[in-house]
Amino acid sequence: MAKIPVYFMPGLAASPLIFERINLPVEQFDTFLLEWEIPLENESLSEYAKRISAKITHENPVLIGVSFGGIVVQEMAQFIVTSKVIIISSVKSNLEFPKRMAFAKTTKAYKLIPTNMILNLESWAKYSFGETINERLKIYEKFLSVRDRGYLDWAIEQVVLWDRTEADKNVIHIHGDADEIFPIKYISDCIVVKGGTHIMILTKHRWLNDNLPKIILGRDL
């Protein structure tokens, strides 16, 4: 039996290393890790998704996206035929955004985010005190792969201005009930992971390893 191709798209600016704890059975699945590309000048989200779609080399793949990566794989599905689209810690339409994001869109407050500070993690470490903060910075540095201000400015704007108002009923949504970025109270029609935060791709990897194969194969959890 041919293996099922599964492509993973990480979260905003994140490295494919966020999937290092995800292990699908190798006898059933071939896994591929997608990476962020620097957006072209004035490139729309749809155009970007089409460009990333060109990296898919299998027919009828499963696309799995985390956070902003979940938004991107939904856009990619407009350009290729997929067997399943699964999003984790993400949203299916802009109606699932928290109110603060609607405020940011209306006021354009997202343009005030100091993305240059996000890029310079080393300077944060110099001024942080205590092992806990420094350890957390090491984790962020490991998983933050795109250190380009143009990409960050573009990506934040694409999230806030995402114009999808109607969810695709075929998208499978996995969401933590403790997600602080996209609170569960705004999310509908999802598989709820108890105690899952926005970074549950790391913290709930055992649940995902147990259940992703069943979800991909269409079996009951």
Coordinates of N, CA, C and O in Angstrom, one line a residue, residues 96-180:
E96 N -13.3 33.9 13.7 CA -12.8 33.2 14.9 C -11.7 34.0 15.5 O -11.1 33.5 16.5
F97 N -11.3 35.1 15.0 CA -10.3 36.0 15.6 C -10.9 36.6 16.9 O -12.1 36.9 17.0
P98 N -10.0 36.8 17.9 CA -10.5 37.5 19.1 C -10.7 38.9 18.8 O -10.2 39.5 17.8
K99 N -11.5 39.6 19.7 CA -11.9 41.0 19.4 C -10.7 41.9 19.2 O -10.7 42.9 18.5
R100 N -9.6 41.6 20.0 CA -8.4 42.5 19.9 C -7.8 42.6 18.5 O -7.2 43.6 18.1
M101 N -8.0 41.5 17.7 CA -7.5 41.5 16.3 C -8.4 42.3 15.4 O -7.9 42.9 14.5
A102 N -9.7 42.3 15.7 CA -10.6 43.1 14.9 C -10.2 44.6 15.2 O -10.3 45.4 14.3
F103 N -9.9 44.9 16.5 CA -9.5 46.3 16.8 C -8.2 46.7 16.1 O -8.1 47.8 15.6
A104 N -7.3 45.7 16.1 CA -6.0 46.0 15.4 C -6.2 46.2 13.9 O -5.5 47.1 13.3
K105 N -7.1 45.5 13.3 CA -7.4 45.7 11.9 C -8.0 47.1 11.7 O -7.6 47.8 10.7
T106 N -9.0 47.5 12.5 CA -9.7 48.7 12.3 C -8.8 49.9 12.5 O -8.8 50.9 11.8
T107 N -7.9 49.8 13.6 CA -7.0 51.0 13.9 C -5.7 50.9 13.3 O -4.9 51.8 13.4
K108 N -5.4 49.8 12.6 CA -4.1 49.5 12.0 C -3.0 49.5 13.1 O -1.8 49.8 12.8
A109 N -3.4 49.1 14.3 CA -2.4 49.1 15.4 C -1.3 48.0 15.2 O -0.2 48.2 15.8
Y110 N -1.6 47.0 14.4 CA -0.6 46.0 14.1 C 0.7 46.6 13.5 O 1.8 46.0 13.6
K111 N 0.5 47.7 12.8 CA 1.7 48.4 12.2 C 2.7 48.9 13.3 O 3.8 49.3 12.9
L112 N 2.2 49.0 14.5 CA 3.1 49.6 15.6 C 3.9 48.5 16.3 O 4.7 48.8 17.2
I113 N 3.7 47.2 15.9 CA 4.4 46.2 16.6 C 5.9 46.3 16.3 O 6.2 46.3 15.1
P114 N 6.8 46.4 17.3 CA 8.2 46.5 17.0 C 8.9 45.2 16.6 O 9.5 44.6 17.4
T115 N 8.7 44.8 15.3 CA 9.2 43.5 14.9 C 10.7 43.5 15.0 O 11.3 42.4 15.0
N116 N 11.4 44.6 14.9 CA 12.8 44.6 15.0 C 13.3 44.0 16.4 O 14.3 43.4 16.5
M117 N 12.4 44.2 17.4 CA 12.8 43.7 18.7 C 12.6 42.2 18.8 O 13.4 41.5 19.4
I118 N 11.7 41.7 18.0 CA 11.5 40.2 18.0 C 12.7 39.6 17.4 O 13.1 38.5 17.7
L119 N 13.3 40.3 16.4 CA 14.4 39.7 15.7 C 15.7 39.6 16.6 O 16.5 38.7 16.4
N120 N 15.8 40.5 17.5 CA 17.1 40.6 18.2 C 16.9 39.9 19.6 O 16.9 40.6 20.6
L121 N 16.8 38.6 19.6 CA 16.7 37.9 20.8 C 17.9 38.0 21.7 O 17.7 37.9 22.9
E122 N 19.0 38.1 21.1 CA 20.2 38.1 21.9 C 20.2 39.4 22.9 O 20.7 39.3 24.0
S123 N 19.7 40.5 22.4 CA 19.7 41.7 23.2 C 18.7 41.5 24.3 O 18.9 42.0 25.4
W124 N 17.6 40.7 24.1 CA 16.7 40.4 25.2 C 17.4 39.7 26.3 O 17.3 39.9 27.5
A125 N 18.3 38.7 25.9 CA 19.0 37.9 26.9 C 19.9 38.7 27.8 O 20.0 38.4 28.9
K126 N 20.5 39.8 27.2 CA 21.4 40.6 28.0 C 20.7 41.3 29.1 O 21.3 41.5 30.2
Y127 N 19.4 41.6 28.9 CA 18.7 42.4 29.9 C 17.7 41.5 30.7 O 17.0 42.1 31.6
S128 N 17.7 40.2 30.5 CA 16.8 39.4 31.3 C 17.5 38.8 32.5 O 18.8 38.7 32.5
F129 N 16.8 38.5 33.5 CA 17.4 38.1 34.7 C 16.7 36.7 35.1 O 15.5 36.6 35.1
G130 N 17.6 35.8 35.5 CA 17.1 34.5 36.0 C 17.2 33.5 34.9 O 17.1 33.8 33.7
E131 N 17.4 32.3 35.3 CA 17.5 31.1 34.4 C 16.3 30.9 33.6 O 16.4 30.5 32.4
T132 N 15.1 31.0 34.2 CA 13.9 30.7 33.5 C 13.7 31.5 32.2 O 13.4 31.0 31.2
I133 N 13.9 32.8 32.3 CA 13.8 33.7 31.2 C 14.8 33.4 30.1 O 14.5 33.3 28.9
N134 N 16.0 33.2 30.6 CA 17.1 32.9 29.6 C 16.8 31.5 28.9 O 17.1 31.4 27.7
E135 N 16.3 30.6 29.6 CA 16.0 29.3 29.0 C 14.9 29.4 28.0 O 14.9 28.8 26.9
R136 N 13.9 30.2 28.3 CA 12.8 30.5 27.4 C 13.3 31.1 26.1 O 12.9 30.8 25.0
L137 N 14.2 32.1 26.3 CA 14.8 32.7 25.1 C 15.6 31.8 24.2 O 15.5 31.9 23.0
K138 N 16.2 30.8 24.9 CA 17.0 29.8 24.1 C 16.0 29.0 23.2 O 16.3 28.6 22.1
I139 N 14.8 28.7 23.9 CA 13.8 27.9 23.1 C 13.3 28.7 22.0 O 13.2 28.2 20.8
Y140 N 13.0 30.0 22.2 CA 12.5 30.9 21.1 C 13.5 31.0 20.0 O 13.2 30.9 18.8
E141 N 14.8 31.1 20.4 CA 15.8 31.3 19.4 C 15.9 30.0 18.5 O 16.1 30.1 17.3
K142 N 15.7 28.8 19.2 CA 15.8 27.6 18.4 C 14.7 27.5 17.4 O 14.9 27.0 16.3
F143 N 13.4 27.9 17.8 CA 12.3 27.6 17.0 C 11.9 28.8 16.1 O 11.1 28.7 15.2
L144 N 12.5 30.0 16.3 CA 12.3 31.1 15.4 C 13.3 31.1 14.3 O 14.4 31.5 14.5
S145 N 12.9 30.7 13.1 CA 13.8 30.6 12.0 C 13.9 31.7 11.1 O 15.0 32.0 10.5
V146 N 12.9 32.5 11.0 CA 12.8 33.6 10.0 C 13.1 34.9 10.8 O 12.3 35.5 11.4
R147 N 14.4 35.4 10.6 CA 14.8 36.6 11.3 C 14.8 37.8 10.3 O 15.8 38.5 10.3
D148 N 13.8 37.9 9.6 CA 13.7 39.0 8.6 C 12.5 39.9 8.9 O 11.4 39.5 9.0
R149 N 12.8 41.2 9.1 CA 11.8 42.1 9.5 C 10.7 42.3 8.4 O 9.5 42.4 8.7
G150 N 11.1 42.2 7.1 CA 10.1 42.4 6.1 C 9.1 41.2 6.1 O 7.9 41.4 5.9
Y151 N 9.6 40.0 6.4 CA 8.7 38.8 6.5 C 7.8 39.0 7.7 O 6.6 38.8 7.6
L152 N 8.3 39.4 8.8 CA 7.5 39.5 10.0 C 6.4 40.6 9.8 O 5.2 40.4 10.2
D153 N 6.8 41.8 9.3 CA 5.8 42.8 9.0 C 4.7 42.3 8.1 O 3.5 42.5 8.3
W154 N 5.1 41.6 7.1 CA 4.2 41.1 6.1 C 3.3 40.0 6.7 O 2.0 40.1 6.5
A155 N 3.8 39.1 7.4 CA 3.1 38.0 8.0 C 2.0 38.5 9.0 O 0.9 38.0 9.0
I156 N 2.4 39.4 9.9 CA 1.5 39.9 10.9 C 0.3 40.6 10.2 O -0.8 40.4 10.5
E157 N 0.6 41.3 9.1 CA -0.4 42.0 8.3 C -1.4 41.0 7.7 O -2.6 41.2 7.6
Q158 N -0.8 39.9 7.1 CA -1.6 38.9 6.4 C -2.6 38.2 7.4 O -3.7 37.9 7.0
V159 N -2.1 38.0 8.6 CA -3.0 37.4 9.6 C -4.1 38.3 10.0 O -5.3 38.0 9.9
V160 N -3.8 39.6 10.3 CA -4.8 40.5 10.8 C -5.8 40.9 9.7 O -7.0 41.0 9.9
L161 N -5.3 40.9 8.4 CA -6.2 41.3 7.3 C -6.8 40.1 6.6 O -7.4 40.3 5.5
W162 N -6.6 38.9 7.1 CA -7.2 37.7 6.4 C -8.6 37.9 6.1 O -9.4 38.2 7.1
D163 N -9.1 37.8 4.9 CA -10.4 38.2 4.5 C -11.4 37.0 4.4 O -12.5 37.2 3.9
R164 N -11.0 35.8 4.8 CA -12.0 34.7 4.7 C -13.0 34.8 5.8 O -12.7 34.8 7.0
T165 N -14.3 34.9 5.4 CA -15.4 35.0 6.3 C -16.2 33.8 6.5 O -17.1 33.7 7.4
E166 N -16.0 32.8 5.6 CA -16.7 31.5 5.7 C -15.8 30.4 5.8 O -14.9 30.2 4.9
A167 N -15.9 29.6 6.8 CA -15.0 28.4 7.0 C -15.3 27.3 6.0 O -16.4 27.1 5.6
D168 N -14.2 26.7 5.6 CA -14.3 25.5 4.8 C -14.7 24.3 5.7 O -14.0 24.0 6.6
K169 N -15.9 23.8 5.4 CA -16.4 22.7 6.2 C -15.6 21.4 6.2 O -15.7 20.6 7.1
N170 N -14.7 21.3 5.2 CA -13.8 20.1 5.1 C -12.5 20.2 5.9 O -11.8 19.3 6.1
V171 N -12.2 21.4 6.4 CA -11.0 21.6 7.2 C -11.2 21.0 8.6 O -12.2 21.2 9.3
I172 N -10.2 20.2 9.0 CA -10.2 19.6 10.3 C -9.4 20.5 11.3 O -8.3 20.8 11.0
H173 N -10.1 20.9 12.3 CA -9.5 21.9 13.2 C -9.2 21.3 14.6 O -10.1 20.7 15.3
I174 N -7.9 21.3 15.0 CA -7.5 20.8 16.3 C -7.1 22.0 17.2 O -6.3 22.8 16.7
H175 N -7.7 22.2 18.3 CA -7.5 23.4 19.1 C -7.4 23.1 20.6 O -8.2 22.3 21.1
G176 N -6.5 23.8 21.3 CA -6.4 23.7 22.7 C -7.4 24.6 23.5 O -7.6 25.7 23.0
D177 N -7.9 24.1 24.6 CA -8.9 24.9 25.3 C -8.2 26.0 26.2 O -8.9 26.7 26.9
A178 N -6.8 26.0 26.1 CA -6.1 27.0 26.9 C -5.3 27.9 25.9 O -4.3 28.5 26.3
D179 N -5.7 28.0 24.7 CA -5.0 28.8 23.7 C -5.1 30.2 24.0 O -6.2 30.7 24.1
E180 N -4.0 30.9 24.2 CA -4.1 32.3 24.6 C -4.1 33.3 23.4 O -4.4 34.5 23.6

